Structures are given as structure tokens and as C-alpha cells.
XYZ file of C-alpha atoms in Angstrom:
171
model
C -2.317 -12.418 -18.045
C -3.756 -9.054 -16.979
C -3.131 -5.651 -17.827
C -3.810 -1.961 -18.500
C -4.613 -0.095 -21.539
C -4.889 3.736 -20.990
C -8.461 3.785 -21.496
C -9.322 8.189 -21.028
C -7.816 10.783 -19.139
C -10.016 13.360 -17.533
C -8.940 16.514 -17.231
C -10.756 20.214 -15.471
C -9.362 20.443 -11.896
C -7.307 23.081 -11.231
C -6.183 21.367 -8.130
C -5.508 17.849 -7.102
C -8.313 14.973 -8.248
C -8.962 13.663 -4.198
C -11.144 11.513 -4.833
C -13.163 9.590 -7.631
C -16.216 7.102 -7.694
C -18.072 5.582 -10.386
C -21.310 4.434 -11.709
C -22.176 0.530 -11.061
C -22.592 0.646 -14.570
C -19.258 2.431 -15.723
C -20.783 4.824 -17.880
C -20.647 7.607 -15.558
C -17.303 9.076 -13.139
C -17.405 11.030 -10.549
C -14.180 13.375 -9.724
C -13.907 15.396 -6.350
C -11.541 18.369 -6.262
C -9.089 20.326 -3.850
C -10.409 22.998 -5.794
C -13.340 22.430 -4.602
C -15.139 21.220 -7.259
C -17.131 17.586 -7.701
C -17.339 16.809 -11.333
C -18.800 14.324 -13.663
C -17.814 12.913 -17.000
C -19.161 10.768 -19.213
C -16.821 7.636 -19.095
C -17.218 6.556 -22.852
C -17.003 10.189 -24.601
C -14.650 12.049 -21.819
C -17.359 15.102 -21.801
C -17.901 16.880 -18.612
C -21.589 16.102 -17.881
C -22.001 18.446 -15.045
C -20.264 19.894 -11.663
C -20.960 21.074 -7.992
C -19.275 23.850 -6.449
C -18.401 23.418 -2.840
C -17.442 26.015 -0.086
C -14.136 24.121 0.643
C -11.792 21.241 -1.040
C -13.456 17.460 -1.261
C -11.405 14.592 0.471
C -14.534 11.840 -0.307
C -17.258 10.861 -1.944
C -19.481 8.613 -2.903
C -21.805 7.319 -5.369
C -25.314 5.431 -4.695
C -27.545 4.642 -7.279
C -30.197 2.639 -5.084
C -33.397 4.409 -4.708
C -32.509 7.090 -6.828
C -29.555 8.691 -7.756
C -27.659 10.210 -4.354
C -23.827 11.805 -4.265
C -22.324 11.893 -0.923
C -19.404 14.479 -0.438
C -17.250 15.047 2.456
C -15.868 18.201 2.679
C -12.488 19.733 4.560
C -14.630 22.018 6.280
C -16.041 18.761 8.522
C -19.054 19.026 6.273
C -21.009 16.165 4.684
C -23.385 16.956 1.742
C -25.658 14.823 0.572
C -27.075 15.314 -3.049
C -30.288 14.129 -4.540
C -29.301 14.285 -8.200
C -32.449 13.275 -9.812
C -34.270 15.788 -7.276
C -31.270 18.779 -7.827
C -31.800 19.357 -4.101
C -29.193 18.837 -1.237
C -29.116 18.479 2.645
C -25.841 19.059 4.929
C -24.689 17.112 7.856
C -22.944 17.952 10.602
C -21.321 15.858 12.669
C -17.714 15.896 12.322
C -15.035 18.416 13.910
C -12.494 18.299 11.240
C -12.187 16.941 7.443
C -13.834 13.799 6.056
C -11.727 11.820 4.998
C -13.521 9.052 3.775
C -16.775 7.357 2.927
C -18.786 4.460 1.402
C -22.310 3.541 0.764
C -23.527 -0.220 1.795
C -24.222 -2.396 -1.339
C -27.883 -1.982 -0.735
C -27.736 2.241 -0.570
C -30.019 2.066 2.536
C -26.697 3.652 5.143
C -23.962 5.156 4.402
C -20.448 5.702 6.838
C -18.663 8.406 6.890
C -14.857 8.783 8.652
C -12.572 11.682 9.559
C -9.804 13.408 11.114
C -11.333 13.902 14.378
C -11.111 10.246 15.074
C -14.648 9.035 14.156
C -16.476 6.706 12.493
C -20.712 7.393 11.853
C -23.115 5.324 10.126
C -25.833 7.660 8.666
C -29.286 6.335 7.143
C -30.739 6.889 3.879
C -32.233 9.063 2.303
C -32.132 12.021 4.552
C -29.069 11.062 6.900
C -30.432 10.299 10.033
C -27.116 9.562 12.053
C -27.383 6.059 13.539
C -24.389 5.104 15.199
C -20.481 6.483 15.899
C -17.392 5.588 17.181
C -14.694 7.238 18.154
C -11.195 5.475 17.383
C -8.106 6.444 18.838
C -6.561 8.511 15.943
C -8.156 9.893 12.302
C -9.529 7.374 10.611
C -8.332 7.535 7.059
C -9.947 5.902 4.918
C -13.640 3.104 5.296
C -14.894 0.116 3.565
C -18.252 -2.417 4.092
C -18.413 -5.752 3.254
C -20.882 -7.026 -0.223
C -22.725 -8.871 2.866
C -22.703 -5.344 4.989
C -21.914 -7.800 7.736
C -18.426 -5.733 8.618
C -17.544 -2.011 8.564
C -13.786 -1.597 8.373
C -11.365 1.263 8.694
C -7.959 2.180 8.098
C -6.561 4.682 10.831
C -3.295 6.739 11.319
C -2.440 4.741 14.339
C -1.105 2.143 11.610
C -4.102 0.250 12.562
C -6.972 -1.579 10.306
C -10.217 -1.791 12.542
C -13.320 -4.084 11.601
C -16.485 -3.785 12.865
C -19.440 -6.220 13.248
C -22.514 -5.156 12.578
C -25.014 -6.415 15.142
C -28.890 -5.664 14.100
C -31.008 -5.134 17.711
C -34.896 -5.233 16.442
């Protein structure tokens, strides 16, 4: 059978851990405050390796280590920040109204979707977020996932609806 062992606990928020990625590898975590605070740890020794300060609480982000090392956040404040951490240098996007609630990078780091509580779903292209595609769905859209094959976009919404998406390539 399967089962858990307590492995670490990470502790440093002062508020609510919203959200958490890690590194393909599992050597590095990734923690994303309502205090507005992204952190990272070192998985195996528990240390705090470094942070970002935000200007508002983080409800997503994500982790991509293709083509260098990038940190997606999405921010309360309807903001998505994208973080070159290799570069330390950072560009914002705005496309949302409200928070963003959720977001993934596809397997091969080349796009990137972002959801949130003003109903839509965008599809943003590495590495400097050049928006590609959005839909609107008919309530937030709470939480996003692509497929290993990035063949399907899926979302979760608070219609109590799961929507998946086909992703047609025009050349």
C-alpha cells in the first residue's frame, strides 16, 4: 500500500499559504502568501532560500524551469507578474479585472494560462507574455490545468462546471 510520512513543515507566512508549486526536481518549493509574500525553501534542509514581496496577497503561481528559470504570480490586485529568476528582473501583465485565481505553465514552458474571478481564461506566451488567446466563461473560473500532451486546457468554474478546451494550432 501507499502512504504518508510527514516529510517537513515550512513555516514564515504570517497569513494563509494560498498557494504552493515545486521544482520538477523536488529540491526546491515555492510558497505564495495572503501576506503577500512568495517564498522559497529548500525542500531537503527546510531553509528559506529567498522571497518576493508583492503589493497585494497571492492566490497562484507557478513554476517553469524551461528556458530558464521563470515564476509566474497572480496577484488579488488582477495583476500577473512574471519573474525571470536567473535574470532578477520582472515584467507585469495586465489583463484581468479582478483576482487570479489560478495558473499553470504547459509541460514544454513555451505558454502559460492564467484564470480569474472576472470570468476569464488567457493563454499568454513565453518569455515576455505576449497574450495569445482568452475566453470568457460564464462565472470565475477557479482553478486551470493542461494536459502532458498540451492537447486540452481545462478549468474548474464556480458555476459547478469543469470546462475543457481543445487546442487547435492555425499555421
Amino acid at each position: 500500500g501507499v502512504f504518508f510520512i510527514l516529510f517537513r513543515t515550512f513555516r514564515g507566512h504570517t497569513d494563509g499559504a494560498s498557494c504552493i508549486d515545486i521544482t520538477p526536481d523536488g529540491s526546491r518549493l515555492w510558497t505564495g502568501g495572503l501576506d503577500n509574500i512568495v517564498r522559497s525553501w529548500d525542500v531537503q534542509d527546510g531553509r528559506q532560500i529567498d522571497q518576493i514581496d508583492c503589493n497585494s496577497q497571492i492566490f497562484s503561481l507557478g513554476y517553469c524551469s524551461v528556458g530558464g528559470e521563470w515564476l509566474a504570480i497572480g496577484l488579488e490586485s488582477s495583476v500577473v507578474e512574471v519573474h525571470n529568476l536567473l535574470q532578477k528582473d520582472k515584467y507585469t501583465l495586465h489583463v484581468h479585472d479582478h483576482c487570479v485565481l489560478s495558473l499553470k505553465f504547459a509541460p514544454d514552458g513555451k505558454w502559460f494560462v492564467t484564470t480569474g474571478k472576472d470570468n476569464l481564461l488567457s493563454l499568454w506566451k513565453m518569455p515576455f507574455g505576449l497574450g495569445v488567446f482568452q475566453q470568457k466563461e460564464t462565472s470565475s473560473v477557479l482553478s486551470c490545468d493542461i494536459s502532458a500532451d498540451q492537447k486540452y486546457v481545462v478549468t474548474g468554474s464556480g458555476d459547478l462546471k469543469a470546462t475543457v478546451y481543445e487546442m487547435v494550432y492555425q499555421s
